Tab-separated table of C-alpha atoms and ligand atoms in Angstrom:
chain	number	residue	atom	x	y	z
A	1	UNK	CA	191.710	173.200	-207.940
A	2	UNK	CA	190.477	169.762	-209.128
A	3	UNK	CA	187.599	169.077	-211.485
A	4	UNK	CA	185.363	166.065	-210.777
A	5	UNK	CA	187.065	163.879	-213.400
A	6	UNK	CA	190.684	164.779	-212.769
A	7	UNK	CA	192.775	162.166	-210.902
A	8	UNK	CA	194.577	163.221	-207.731
A	9	UNK	CA	197.907	164.961	-208.279
A	10	UNK	CA	201.029	162.847	-207.874
A	11	UNK	CA	203.755	165.205	-206.682
A	12	UNK	CA	206.451	163.281	-208.546
A	13	UNK	CA	204.387	163.030	-211.714
A	14	UNK	CA	202.796	166.458	-211.900
A	15	UNK	CA	202.632	166.273	-215.683
A	16	UNK	CA	200.652	163.020	-215.545
A	17	UNK	CA	203.167	161.099	-217.656
A	18	UNK	CA	202.016	157.825	-216.079
A	19	UNK	CA	198.895	157.991	-218.222
A	20	UNK	CA	201.155	157.541	-221.278
A	21	UNK	CA	202.609	154.232	-220.066
A	22	UNK	CA	201.268	150.776	-220.893
A	23	UNK	CA	200.511	148.154	-218.258
A	24	UNK	CA	203.603	146.186	-219.322
A	25	UNK	CA	205.745	149.284	-218.893
A	26	UNK	CA	204.349	149.896	-215.416
A	27	UNK	CA	204.987	146.224	-214.547
A	28	UNK	CA	208.639	146.518	-215.593
A	29	UNK	CA	208.927	149.667	-213.496
A	30	UNK	CA	207.416	147.977	-210.439
A	31	UNK	CA	209.673	144.924	-210.747
A	32	UNK	CA	212.872	146.985	-211.063
A	33	UNK	CA	211.789	149.320	-208.256
A	34	UNK	CA	211.211	146.318	-206.004
A	35	UNK	CA	214.647	144.835	-206.762
A	36	UNK	CA	216.331	148.193	-206.115
A	37	UNK	CA	214.403	148.801	-202.882
A	38	UNK	CA	215.394	145.473	-201.362
A	39	UNK	CA	218.747	144.646	-202.906
A	40	UNK	CA	220.443	147.990	-203.576
A	41	UNK	CA	219.014	151.015	-201.762
A	42	UNK	CA	219.783	149.878	-198.197
A	43	UNK	CA	223.462	149.305	-199.102
A	44	UNK	CA	224.424	151.575	-201.961
A	45	UNK	CA	225.722	154.480	-199.853
A	46	UNK	CA	228.121	152.045	-198.146
A	47	UNK	CA	229.199	150.644	-201.516
A	48	UNK	CA	229.839	154.180	-202.710
A	49	UNK	CA	231.795	155.081	-199.564
A	50	UNK	CA	233.945	151.952	-199.653
A	51	UNK	CA	234.275	152.013	-203.441
A	52	UNK	CA	233.285	148.341	-203.653
A	53	UNK	CA	230.167	146.342	-204.480
A	54	UNK	CA	230.433	143.163	-202.405
A	55	UNK	CA	229.413	140.102	-204.425
A	56	UNK	CA	228.800	142.025	-207.612
A	57	UNK	CA	228.528	138.696	-209.453
A	58	UNK	CA	225.523	137.670	-207.362
A	59	UNK	CA	223.956	141.053	-208.087
A	60	UNK	CA	224.548	140.541	-211.822
A	61	UNK	CA	222.738	137.196	-211.629
A	62	UNK	CA	219.782	138.837	-209.894
A	63	UNK	CA	219.650	141.486	-212.620
A	64	UNK	CA	219.849	138.676	-215.175
A	65	UNK	CA	217.065	136.682	-213.554
A	66	UNK	CA	214.774	139.720	-213.934
A	67	UNK	CA	215.658	139.825	-217.644
A	68	UNK	CA	217.420	143.206	-217.344
A	69	UNK	CA	220.657	142.273	-219.134
A	70	UNK	CA	220.376	142.780	-222.882
A	71	UNK	CA	216.668	143.160	-222.186
A	72	UNK	CA	215.791	144.869	-225.482
A	73	UNK	CA	217.640	142.280	-227.594
A	74	UNK	CA	215.871	139.307	-229.191
A	75	UNK	CA	216.925	135.649	-228.983
A	76	UNK	CA	219.906	133.829	-227.423
A	77	UNK	CA	218.392	134.105	-223.939
A	78	UNK	CA	217.643	137.836	-224.125
A	79	UNK	CA	214.289	139.074	-222.868
A	80	UNK	CA	213.180	140.772	-226.113
A	81	UNK	CA	211.446	143.681	-224.383
A	82	UNK	CA	210.820	147.062	-225.960
A	83	UNK	CA	213.243	149.973	-226.013
A	84	UNK	CA	210.832	151.967	-223.861
A	85	UNK	CA	210.713	149.183	-221.271
A	86	UNK	CA	214.504	149.159	-221.287
A	87	UNK	CA	214.519	152.930	-220.763
A	88	UNK	CA	212.094	152.685	-217.853
A	89	UNK	CA	214.311	150.044	-216.254
A	90	UNK	CA	217.328	152.355	-216.654
A	91	UNK	CA	215.440	155.180	-214.946
A	92	UNK	CA	214.626	152.994	-211.949
A	93	UNK	CA	218.171	151.580	-211.727
A	94	UNK	CA	219.726	155.046	-211.815
A	95	UNK	CA	217.281	156.315	-209.188
A	96	UNK	CA	219.259	153.915	-206.976
A	97	UNK	CA	222.712	154.719	-208.361
A	98	UNK	CA	224.273	155.582	-211.715
A	99	UNK	CA	226.813	152.804	-211.085
A	100	UNK	CA	224.062	150.194	-211.123
A	101	UNK	CA	222.679	151.546	-214.390
A	102	UNK	CA	226.229	151.599	-215.780
A	103	UNK	CA	226.673	147.908	-214.986
A	104	UNK	CA	223.483	147.121	-216.881
A	105	UNK	CA	224.182	149.569	-219.754
A	106	UNK	CA	227.656	148.278	-220.452
A	107	UNK	CA	226.591	144.658	-220.231
A	108	UNK	CA	223.474	144.951	-222.395
A	109	UNK	CA	223.831	147.967	-224.638
A	110	UNK	CA	227.563	147.851	-225.297
A	111	UNK	CA	229.077	144.370	-224.870
A	112	UNK	CA	226.009	142.239	-225.650
A	113	UNK	CA	224.692	144.605	-228.319
A	114	UNK	CA	228.069	144.524	-230.139
A	115	UNK	CA	228.013	140.721	-230.223
A	116	UNK	CA	224.297	140.595	-231.073
A	117	UNK	CA	224.548	143.121	-233.925
A	118	UNK	CA	228.004	142.391	-235.318
A	119	UNK	CA	228.941	138.902	-234.069
A	120	UNK	CA	229.057	135.481	-235.751
A	121	UNK	CA	226.466	132.862	-234.811
A	122	UNK	CA	229.172	131.039	-232.797
A	123	UNK	CA	230.057	134.196	-230.846
A	124	UNK	CA	226.375	134.795	-230.112
A	125	UNK	CA	225.807	131.224	-228.940
A	126	UNK	CA	228.892	131.233	-226.751
A	127	UNK	CA	228.412	134.583	-225.020
A	128	UNK	CA	224.854	135.920	-225.170
A	129	UNK	CA	223.012	133.311	-223.026
A	130	UNK	CA	225.454	133.485	-220.068
A	131	UNK	CA	225.639	137.273	-220.354
A	132	UNK	CA	221.832	137.591	-220.359
A	133	UNK	CA	221.745	135.425	-217.234
A	134	UNK	CA	224.431	137.509	-215.520
A	135	UNK	CA	226.709	134.455	-215.324
A	136	UNK	CA	229.253	136.130	-217.585
A	137	UNK	CA	230.100	139.830	-217.336
A	138	UNK	CA	231.168	141.919	-220.308
A	139	UNK	CA	232.986	145.199	-220.847
A	140	UNK	CA	233.511	147.454	-223.856
A	141	UNK	CA	236.930	148.921	-224.606
A	142	UNK	CA	236.917	151.927	-226.900
A	143	UNK	CA	238.555	154.808	-224.956
A	144	UNK	CA	242.341	154.913	-224.623
A	145	UNK	CA	244.692	157.079	-222.551
A	146	UNK	CA	245.295	159.363	-225.570
A	147	UNK	CA	242.019	158.804	-227.392
A	148	UNK	CA	238.714	159.736	-225.759
A	149	UNK	CA	236.355	162.055	-227.617
A	150	UNK	CA	238.230	161.196	-230.808
A	151	UNK	CA	238.096	157.385	-230.811
A	152	UNK	CA	239.214	157.273	-234.460
A	153	UNK	CA	242.718	158.170	-233.209
A	154	UNK	CA	243.033	154.933	-231.194
A	155	UNK	CA	246.429	153.211	-231.133
A	156	UNK	CA	245.486	149.717	-229.986
A	157	UNK	CA	246.419	147.498	-232.883
A	158	UNK	CA	245.451	144.026	-234.076
A	159	UNK	CA	247.726	142.301	-236.568
A	160	UNK	CA	247.392	138.978	-238.351
A	161	UNK	CA	249.847	136.177	-237.617
A	162	UNK	CA	248.844	133.247	-239.789
A	163	UNK	CA	245.198	132.582	-238.932
A	164	UNK	CA	245.510	134.314	-235.566
A	165	UNK	CA	245.068	137.898	-234.457
A	166	UNK	CA	247.545	139.482	-232.026
A	167	UNK	CA	246.377	142.544	-230.036
A	168	UNK	CA	248.619	145.155	-228.408
A	169	UNK	CA	247.530	148.360	-226.690
A	170	UNK	CA	245.755	149.922	-223.736
A	171	UNK	CA	242.194	150.948	-223.026
A	172	UNK	CA	241.289	153.387	-220.259
A	173	UNK	CA	238.271	154.101	-218.054
A	174	UNK	CA	236.550	150.818	-218.850
A	175	UNK	CA	233.417	150.056	-216.819
A	176	UNK	CA	233.247	146.450	-215.520
A	177	UNK	CA	236.825	145.850	-216.803
A	178	UNK	CA	238.305	144.069	-213.749
A	179	UNK	CA	235.259	141.840	-213.226
A	180	UNK	CA	234.622	141.016	-216.879
A	181	UNK	CA	234.782	137.537	-218.386
A	182	UNK	CA	234.749	138.955	-221.884
A	183	UNK	CA	235.879	142.272	-223.343
A	184	UNK	CA	234.711	143.702	-226.642
A	185	UNK	CA	237.861	145.535	-227.746
A	186	UNK	CA	238.125	147.920	-230.703
A	187	UNK	CA	241.467	148.107	-232.499
A	188	UNK	CA	243.143	149.421	-235.644
A	189	UNK	CA	243.875	146.817	-238.329
A	190	UNK	CA	245.174	147.011	-241.891
A	191	UNK	CA	241.470	147.203	-242.861
A	192	UNK	CA	240.510	149.994	-240.451
A	193	UNK	CA	238.888	149.705	-237.026
A	194	UNK	CA	237.580	146.230	-236.119
A	195	UNK	CA	236.031	144.763	-232.967
A	196	UNK	CA	237.318	141.681	-231.131
A	197	UNK	CA	235.702	139.357	-228.613
A	198	UNK	CA	238.450	138.841	-226.042
A	199	UNK	CA	238.051	136.303	-223.210
A	200	UNK	CA	239.676	138.063	-220.268
A	201	UNK	CA	241.482	134.858	-219.274
A	202	UNK	CA	243.585	135.172	-222.460
A	203	UNK	CA	247.358	135.318	-221.762
A	204	UNK	CA	248.622	138.908	-222.066
A	205	UNK	CA	245.287	140.440	-220.977
A	206	UNK	CA	245.000	142.259	-217.654
A	207	UNK	CA	242.547	144.803	-216.224
A	208	UNK	CA	243.931	146.800	-213.291
A	209	UNK	CA	241.366	148.726	-211.270
A	210	UNK	CA	241.337	152.532	-211.491
A	211	UNK	CA	241.351	153.904	-207.938
A	212	UNK	CA	240.851	157.341	-206.340
A	213	UNK	CA	237.581	158.124	-208.182
A	214	UNK	CA	235.259	160.611	-206.495
A	215	UNK	CA	232.385	159.733	-208.842
A	216	UNK	CA	230.711	156.435	-209.757
A	217	UNK	CA	232.338	154.835	-206.749
A	218	UNK	CA	229.779	152.009	-206.745
A	219	UNK	CA	231.006	150.941	-210.165
A	220	UNK	CA	234.105	149.080	-211.314
A	221	UNK	CA	236.294	151.190	-213.625
A	222	UNK	CA	239.491	149.752	-215.077
A	223	UNK	CA	242.328	149.990	-217.501
A	224	UNK	CA	242.653	147.173	-220.064
A	225	UNK	CA	246.190	146.122	-220.946
A	226	UNK	CA	246.631	144.031	-224.077
A	227	UNK	CA	250.156	142.746	-224.291
A	228	UNK	CA	250.487	140.432	-227.300
A	229	UNK	CA	247.051	138.876	-226.737
A	230	UNK	CA	246.750	136.058	-229.280
A	231	UNK	CA	243.266	135.214	-230.456
A	232	UNK	CA	241.926	132.819	-233.075
A	233	UNK	CA	240.789	134.255	-236.429
A	234	UNK	CA	237.196	133.707	-235.278
A	235	UNK	CA	237.566	136.355	-232.511
A	236	UNK	CA	236.918	139.287	-234.841
A	237	UNK	CA	233.345	140.620	-235.030
A	238	UNK	CA	232.643	139.754	-238.676
A	239	UNK	CA	229.985	142.345	-239.360
A	240	UNK	CA	231.593	145.535	-237.971
A	241	UNK	CA	234.069	147.527	-239.997
A	242	UNK	CA	235.118	151.133	-239.320
A	243	UNK	CA	234.268	153.591	-236.546
A	244	UNK	CA	230.554	153.247	-237.292
A	245	UNK	CA	230.640	149.836	-235.506
A	246	UNK	CA	231.471	151.072	-231.997
A	247	UNK	CA	229.510	154.313	-232.507
A	248	UNK	CA	226.366	152.281	-233.270
A	249	UNK	CA	226.761	150.544	-229.913
A	250	UNK	CA	227.075	153.939	-228.213
A	251	UNK	CA	223.667	154.980	-229.573
A	252	UNK	CA	222.141	152.106	-227.581
A	253	UNK	CA	223.845	152.963	-224.305
A	254	UNK	CA	223.259	156.705	-224.738
A	255	UNK	CA	219.546	155.989	-225.151
A	256	UNK	CA	219.566	154.259	-221.749
A	257	UNK	CA	221.334	157.268	-220.223
A	258	UNK	CA	218.650	159.637	-221.555
A	259	UNK	CA	216.263	157.763	-219.258
A	260	UNK	CA	218.660	156.886	-216.480
A	261	UNK	CA	219.692	160.472	-215.745
A	262	UNK	CA	216.058	161.275	-214.961
A	263	UNK	CA	216.110	158.524	-212.315
A	264	UNK	CA	218.920	160.283	-210.463
A	265	UNK	CA	216.985	163.549	-210.871
A	266	UNK	CA	213.793	162.013	-209.455
A	267	UNK	CA	215.607	160.695	-206.415
A	268	UNK	CA	217.151	164.128	-205.751
A	269	UNK	CA	213.827	165.908	-206.245
A	270	UNK	CA	211.992	163.507	-203.952
A	271	UNK	CA	214.670	163.882	-201.277
A	272	UNK	CA	214.645	167.691	-201.507
A	273	UNK	CA	210.857	167.828	-201.284
A	274	UNK	CA	210.688	165.543	-198.238
A	275	UNK	CA	213.562	167.316	-196.537
A	276	UNK	CA	212.296	170.852	-196.992
A	277	UNK	CA	208.792	169.873	-195.859
A	278	UNK	CA	210.273	168.531	-192.598
A	279	UNK	CA	213.061	170.977	-191.920
A	280	UNK	CA	211.999	174.107	-190.052
A	281	UNK	CA	213.866	177.418	-189.902
A	282	UNK	CA	212.522	180.797	-188.829
A	283	UNK	CA	209.544	178.960	-187.358
A	284	UNK	CA	208.232	177.315	-190.506
A	285	UNK	CA	209.102	174.513	-192.971
A	286	UNK	CA	211.850	175.534	-195.381
A	287	UNK	CA	209.479	174.396	-198.158
A	288	UNK	CA	207.229	177.323	-197.230
A	289	UNK	CA	209.691	179.961	-198.436
A	290	UNK	CA	209.167	181.316	-201.925
A	291	UNK	CA	212.817	180.804	-202.875
A	292	UNK	CA	212.515	177.091	-202.016
A	293	UNK	CA	209.298	176.743	-203.976
A	294	UNK	CA	210.971	178.402	-206.967
A	295	UNK	CA	213.666	175.725	-206.820
A	296	UNK	CA	211.131	172.911	-206.445
A	297	UNK	CA	209.008	174.209	-209.318
A	298	UNK	CA	212.027	174.510	-211.635
A	299	UNK	CA	213.196	171.029	-210.674
A	300	UNK	CA	209.854	169.339	-211.297
A	301	UNK	CA	209.513	171.232	-214.584
A	302	UNK	CA	212.884	170.077	-215.922
A	303	UNK	CA	212.291	166.560	-214.599
A	304	UNK	CA	208.902	166.343	-216.334
A	305	UNK	CA	210.319	167.697	-219.605
A	306	UNK	CA	213.224	165.234	-219.423
A	307	UNK	CA	210.982	162.218	-218.859
A	308	UNK	CA	208.665	163.305	-221.678
A	309	UNK	CA	211.647	163.652	-224.020
A	310	UNK	CA	212.920	160.206	-222.992
A	311	UNK	CA	209.486	158.688	-223.567
A	312	UNK	CA	209.187	160.339	-226.953
A	313	UNK	CA	212.612	159.011	-227.991
A	314	UNK	CA	211.596	155.583	-226.677
A	315	UNK	CA	208.479	155.574	-228.840
A	316	UNK	CA	210.586	156.622	-231.855
A	317	UNK	CA	213.086	153.846	-231.132
A	318	UNK	CA	210.347	151.249	-230.827
A	319	UNK	CA	209.064	152.445	-234.219
A	320	UNK	CA	212.647	152.033	-235.606
A	321	UNK	CA	212.635	155.763	-236.371
A	322	UNK	CA	215.195	157.089	-233.891
A	323	UNK	CA	218.250	158.899	-235.303
A	324	UNK	CA	221.617	159.198	-233.516
A	325	UNK	CA	221.307	163.007	-233.522
A	326	UNK	CA	218.073	162.682	-231.559
A	327	UNK	CA	219.813	160.479	-229.006
A	328	UNK	CA	222.484	163.183	-228.672
A	329	UNK	CA	219.750	165.779	-228.103
A	330	UNK	CA	218.306	163.635	-225.315
A	331	UNK	CA	221.623	162.836	-223.657
A	332	UNK	CA	222.739	166.457	-223.806
A	333	UNK	CA	219.536	167.767	-222.237
A	334	UNK	CA	218.734	165.096	-219.714
A	335	UNK	CA	222.179	164.643	-218.164
A	336	UNK	CA	222.771	168.385	-217.997
A	337	UNK	CA	219.372	169.032	-216.401
A	338	UNK	CA	219.626	166.061	-214.028
A	339	UNK	CA	222.953	167.401	-212.799
A	340	UNK	CA	221.426	170.846	-212.304
A	341	UNK	CA	218.512	169.314	-210.374
A	342	UNK	CA	220.949	167.427	-208.117
A	343	UNK	CA	223.067	170.536	-207.523
A	344	UNK	CA	219.964	172.541	-206.610
A	345	UNK	CA	218.684	169.751	-204.359
A	346	UNK	CA	222.045	169.714	-202.608
A	347	UNK	CA	221.688	173.372	-201.650
A	348	UNK	CA	218.210	172.697	-200.257
A	349	UNK	CA	219.531	170.142	-197.782
A	350	UNK	CA	222.001	172.652	-196.336
A	351	UNK	CA	224.912	170.924	-194.609
A	352	UNK	CA	223.108	167.583	-194.849
A	353	UNK	CA	223.427	168.004	-198.602
A	354	UNK	CA	227.082	166.986	-198.426
A	355	UNK	CA	226.385	163.825	-196.416
A	356	UNK	CA	226.087	160.313	-197.822
A	357	UNK	CA	223.190	159.872	-195.380
A	358	UNK	CA	221.166	161.371	-198.236
A	359	UNK	CA	221.456	160.238	-201.875
A	360	UNK	CA	221.779	163.712	-203.381
A	361	UNK	CA	225.515	164.332	-203.395
A	362	UNK	CA	226.123	160.727	-204.507
A	363	UNK	CA	223.856	161.277	-207.529
A	364	UNK	CA	225.451	164.662	-208.147
A	365	UNK	CA	229.021	163.374	-208.258
A	366	UNK	CA	227.935	160.310	-210.275
A	367	UNK	CA	226.368	162.556	-212.891
A	368	UNK	CA	229.711	164.313	-213.389
A	369	UNK	CA	230.885	161.022	-214.955
A	370	UNK	CA	227.649	160.561	-216.867
A	371	UNK	CA	228.106	164.058	-218.318
A	372	UNK	CA	231.519	162.945	-219.641
A	373	UNK	CA	231.119	159.323	-220.668
A	374	UNK	CA	229.258	158.092	-223.733
A	375	UNK	CA	230.257	161.353	-225.408
A	376	UNK	CA	230.935	164.515	-223.423
A	377	UNK	CA	228.409	167.326	-223.210
A	378	UNK	CA	230.611	169.192	-225.706
A	379	UNK	CA	230.563	166.304	-228.223
A	380	UNK	CA	226.770	166.065	-228.102
A	381	UNK	CA	226.517	169.843	-228.461
A	382	UNK	CA	228.624	169.578	-231.620
A	383	UNK	CA	226.496	166.682	-232.934
A	384	UNK	CA	223.401	168.857	-232.476
A	385	UNK	CA	225.263	171.808	-234.024
A	386	UNK	CA	226.132	169.710	-237.054
A	387	UNK	CA	222.524	168.517	-237.356
A	388	UNK	CA	221.376	172.156	-237.399
A	389	UNK	CA	224.031	173.627	-239.678
A	390	UNK	CA	225.373	170.723	-241.701
A	391	UNK	CA	228.858	171.873	-240.669
A	392	UNK	CA	230.988	169.450	-238.608
A	393	UNK	CA	232.985	171.441	-236.005
A	394	UNK	CA	234.831	168.548	-234.357
A	395	UNK	CA	238.231	169.262	-235.872
B	401	TGC	P1	232.673	160.559	-238.210
B	401	TGC	O1	233.620	160.744	-239.369
B	401	TGC	O2	231.588	161.544	-238.001
B	401	TGC	O3	232.030	159.114	-238.314
B	401	TGC	C1	232.781	157.940	-238.543
B	401	TGC	C2	231.807	156.869	-239.008
B	401	TGC	O4	230.902	156.569	-237.952
B	401	TGC	C3	229.544	156.887	-238.355
B	401	TGC	N1	228.876	157.469	-237.185
B	401	TGC	C4	227.927	156.832	-236.498
B	401	TGC	N2	227.360	155.641	-236.697
B	401	TGC	C5	226.403	155.264	-235.820
B	401	TGC	N3	226.028	156.029	-234.781
B	401	TGC	C6	226.577	157.236	-234.544
B	401	TGC	N4	226.197	157.952	-233.496
B	401	TGC	C7	227.581	157.685	-235.427
B	401	TGC	N5	228.349	158.798	-235.507
B	401	TGC	C8	229.126	158.662	-236.590
B	401	TGC	C9	229.696	157.852	-239.496
B	401	TGC	O5	228.578	157.834	-240.343
B	401	TGC	C10	230.934	157.340	-240.183
B	401	TGC	O6	230.577	156.166	-240.901
B	401	TGC	P2	231.350	155.809	-242.291
B	401	TGC	O7	230.652	154.592	-242.778
B	401	TGC	O8	231.181	157.009	-243.170
B	401	TGC	O9	232.778	155.572	-241.900
B	401	TGC	O10	233.561	160.399	-236.918
B	401	TGC	P3	234.469	161.444	-236.148
B	401	TGC	O11	235.807	160.813	-235.988
B	401	TGC	O12	234.385	162.796	-236.784
B	401	TGC	O13	233.769	161.477	-234.706
B	401	TGC	C11	232.471	161.935	-234.503
B	401	TGC	C12	232.150	161.959	-233.002
B	401	TGC	C13	233.013	162.981	-232.293
B	401	TGC	C14	230.697	162.342	-232.844
B	401	TGC	C15	232.381	160.567	-232.388
B	401	TGC	O14	233.663	160.143	-232.500
B	401	TGC	C16	231.968	160.474	-230.944
B	401	TGC	O15	230.820	160.169	-230.669
B	401	TGC	N6	232.901	160.710	-229.945
B	401	TGC	C17	232.615	160.468	-228.552
B	401	TGC	C18	233.257	159.169	-228.094
B	401	TGC	C19	232.433	158.459	-227.081
B	401	TGC	O16	231.264	158.684	-226.899
B	401	TGC	N7	233.048	157.491	-226.399
B	401	TGC	C20	232.323	156.677	-225.476
B	401	TGC	C21	233.136	155.471	-225.058
B	401	TGC	S1	232.180	154.186	-224.316
B	401	TGC	C22	231.688	154.796	-222.833
B	401	TGC	O17	231.890	155.919	-222.495
B	401	TGC	C23	230.966	153.856	-221.971
B	401	TGC	S2	230.502	154.472	-220.442
B	401	TGC	C24	229.297	153.362	-220.119
B	401	TGC	C25	228.791	153.279	-218.745
B	401	TGC	O18	229.537	153.032	-217.791
B	401	TGC	O19	227.522	153.388	-218.629
B	402	FAD	P1	238.899	164.222	-223.819
B	402	FAD	O1	238.399	163.676	-225.090
B	402	FAD	O2	240.367	164.358	-223.631
B	402	FAD	O3	238.206	165.633	-223.563
B	402	FAD	C1	238.673	166.596	-222.601
B	402	FAD	C2	237.776	167.823	-222.752
B	402	FAD	O4	237.967	168.401	-224.051
B	402	FAD	C3	236.285	167.506	-222.657
B	402	FAD	O5	235.605	168.575	-222.043
B	402	FAD	C4	235.867	167.424	-224.117
B	402	FAD	O6	234.481	167.642	-224.335
B	402	FAD	C5	236.724	168.521	-224.722
B	402	FAD	N1	236.899	168.344	-226.155
B	402	FAD	C6	237.519	167.320	-226.813
B	402	FAD	N2	237.441	167.508	-228.137
B	402	FAD	C7	236.754	168.648	-228.332
B	402	FAD	C8	236.312	169.358	-229.478
B	402	FAD	N3	236.533	168.910	-230.712
B	402	FAD	N4	235.600	170.498	-229.288
B	402	FAD	C9	235.311	170.950	-228.056
B	402	FAD	N5	235.688	170.325	-226.931
B	402	FAD	C10	236.401	169.179	-227.060
B	402	FAD	N6	235.043	154.385	-222.251
B	402	FAD	C11	234.904	153.153	-222.823
B	402	FAD	O7	235.354	152.926	-223.937
B	402	FAD	N7	234.257	152.155	-222.165
B	402	FAD	C12	233.748	152.312	-220.916
B	402	FAD	O8	233.152	151.382	-220.355
B	402	FAD	C13	233.891	153.592	-220.281
B	402	FAD	N8	233.437	153.772	-219.004
B	402	FAD	C14	233.724	154.967	-218.364
B	402	FAD	C15	233.402	155.093	-217.001
B	402	FAD	C16	233.706	156.281	-216.344
B	402	FAD	C17	233.410	156.395	-214.872
B	402	FAD	C18	234.269	157.373	-217.043
B	402	FAD	C19	234.563	158.665	-216.339
B	402	FAD	C20	234.599	157.245	-218.375
B	402	FAD	C21	234.337	156.021	-219.053
B	402	FAD	N9	234.721	155.843	-220.383
B	402	FAD	C22	234.564	154.614	-221.004
B	402	FAD	C23	235.489	156.884	-221.081
B	402	FAD	C24	234.642	158.030	-221.620
B	402	FAD	O9	233.885	157.648	-222.718
B	402	FAD	C25	235.608	159.174	-221.975
B	402	FAD	O10	236.101	159.688	-220.758
B	402	FAD	C26	234.933	160.261	-222.788
B	402	FAD	O11	234.604	159.802	-224.076
B	402	FAD	C27	235.831	161.533	-222.903
B	402	FAD	O12	237.133	161.226	-223.256
B	402	FAD	P2	238.359	161.807	-222.402
B	402	FAD	O13	238.112	161.534	-220.968
B	402	FAD	O14	239.602	161.264	-223.002
B	402	FAD	O15	238.285	163.369	-222.595
């Protein structure tokens, strides 16, 4: 099947996408893979089962020391890498667990990006260097109990009292909330929606943990309660005004998810391939049956298409030519297909498919959250629909 010049086939890169990556990109991939293999993979099933990441602060510092926090931002201690390098890192992190990628996404693409893009010089100097190092953890509070897909309906309010701001309200489903040192909180004001940099030690601020999750269990998810939180006038993000502020941050995190979802898919595909090659029924490896090969072929096809789409969007982003609608296209496709790959892989492991001894069902249940957060599959469908028709169908 080979010609003399063709390189050997890599089963997990049948499309030969590696040939499109630079040496720097492959170096980032190797470094993140190494960190995940030693620091996360041996423990993550236990973290998922117990619903706790022991010493998450130490883990954040290790991620920071590799330059993974705010890695595509420039200055103030950030690594200044490319968007594509950031995407590749997200893929490797999510091949370990979506919760790990979430930690990094929220820190870098939501909390740090908001301060980097919309903050004052003082806010940047105070928060970005410790956040890049993983010494300070951030969260991003947009969603509320009664305001999810429609964030413009938020009720959290910030009012002026003299020079101060006073915040009242609740945020819901906030990643990193209970472990955060700083929360970027979006609130209604007399001048529309504004963002606030809220030290979590502020009186009136609390972040109770949300329990009983059956998805993203190796990730901290919290409610934020703001009960008369008084902040100085300098706490507002000076350069963000209106819903476009938080939505711009979401573009960054959604871009990381376009890549990350393919990491979970790769892990499931690899597991299913290994398992079905080993497992024998009716006197032969399960991988030898045509129905199994159909599943494997469909999985590798969708995985290859997803990675190519992510890479294409990465190249557009690095050329400053990526549009939010294109990010929606990528998130819609890649999360949906990654979930389908994980569901198919689960069937191929038979009863073992429901065990945490294998990563597949963990990825599968994690991706149920990924399908919902950062804009549900329905919201991204409507964004694509609007891009095609010019007709908004949200309300
Ligand atoms: P609409 O009237 O269309 O827009 C309001 C203003 O925002 C601008 N805009 C955007 N700007 C930048 N990027 C985007 N993607 C933007 N989309 C819209 C728009 O131009 C307008 O600006 P202006 O200047 O004219 O005021 O807004 P809408 O109320 O109709 O809503 C549109 C919709 C539904 C697409 C949007 O609200 C939406 O995306 N909803 C989904 C909410 C969401 O994704 N929430 C995520 C919360 S954070 C999270 O989930 C973190 S999980 C992280 C983890 O753990 O990894
Ligand atoms: P709803 O908006 O109530 O939607 C319910 C259903 O109705 C969905 O299927 C939705 O697609 C559908 N629907 C709504 N409107 C329409 C419409 N116009 N047309 C068709 N269908 C529609 N948020 C943050 O701000 N920060 C975080 O760090 C964060 N982390 C999260 C972590 C986890 C583990 C999870 C699960 C969520 C997190 N979220 C976070 C919240 C997340 O962004 C929201 O859950 C998401 O935006 C959806 O909002 P909702 O859950 O209120 O669902």
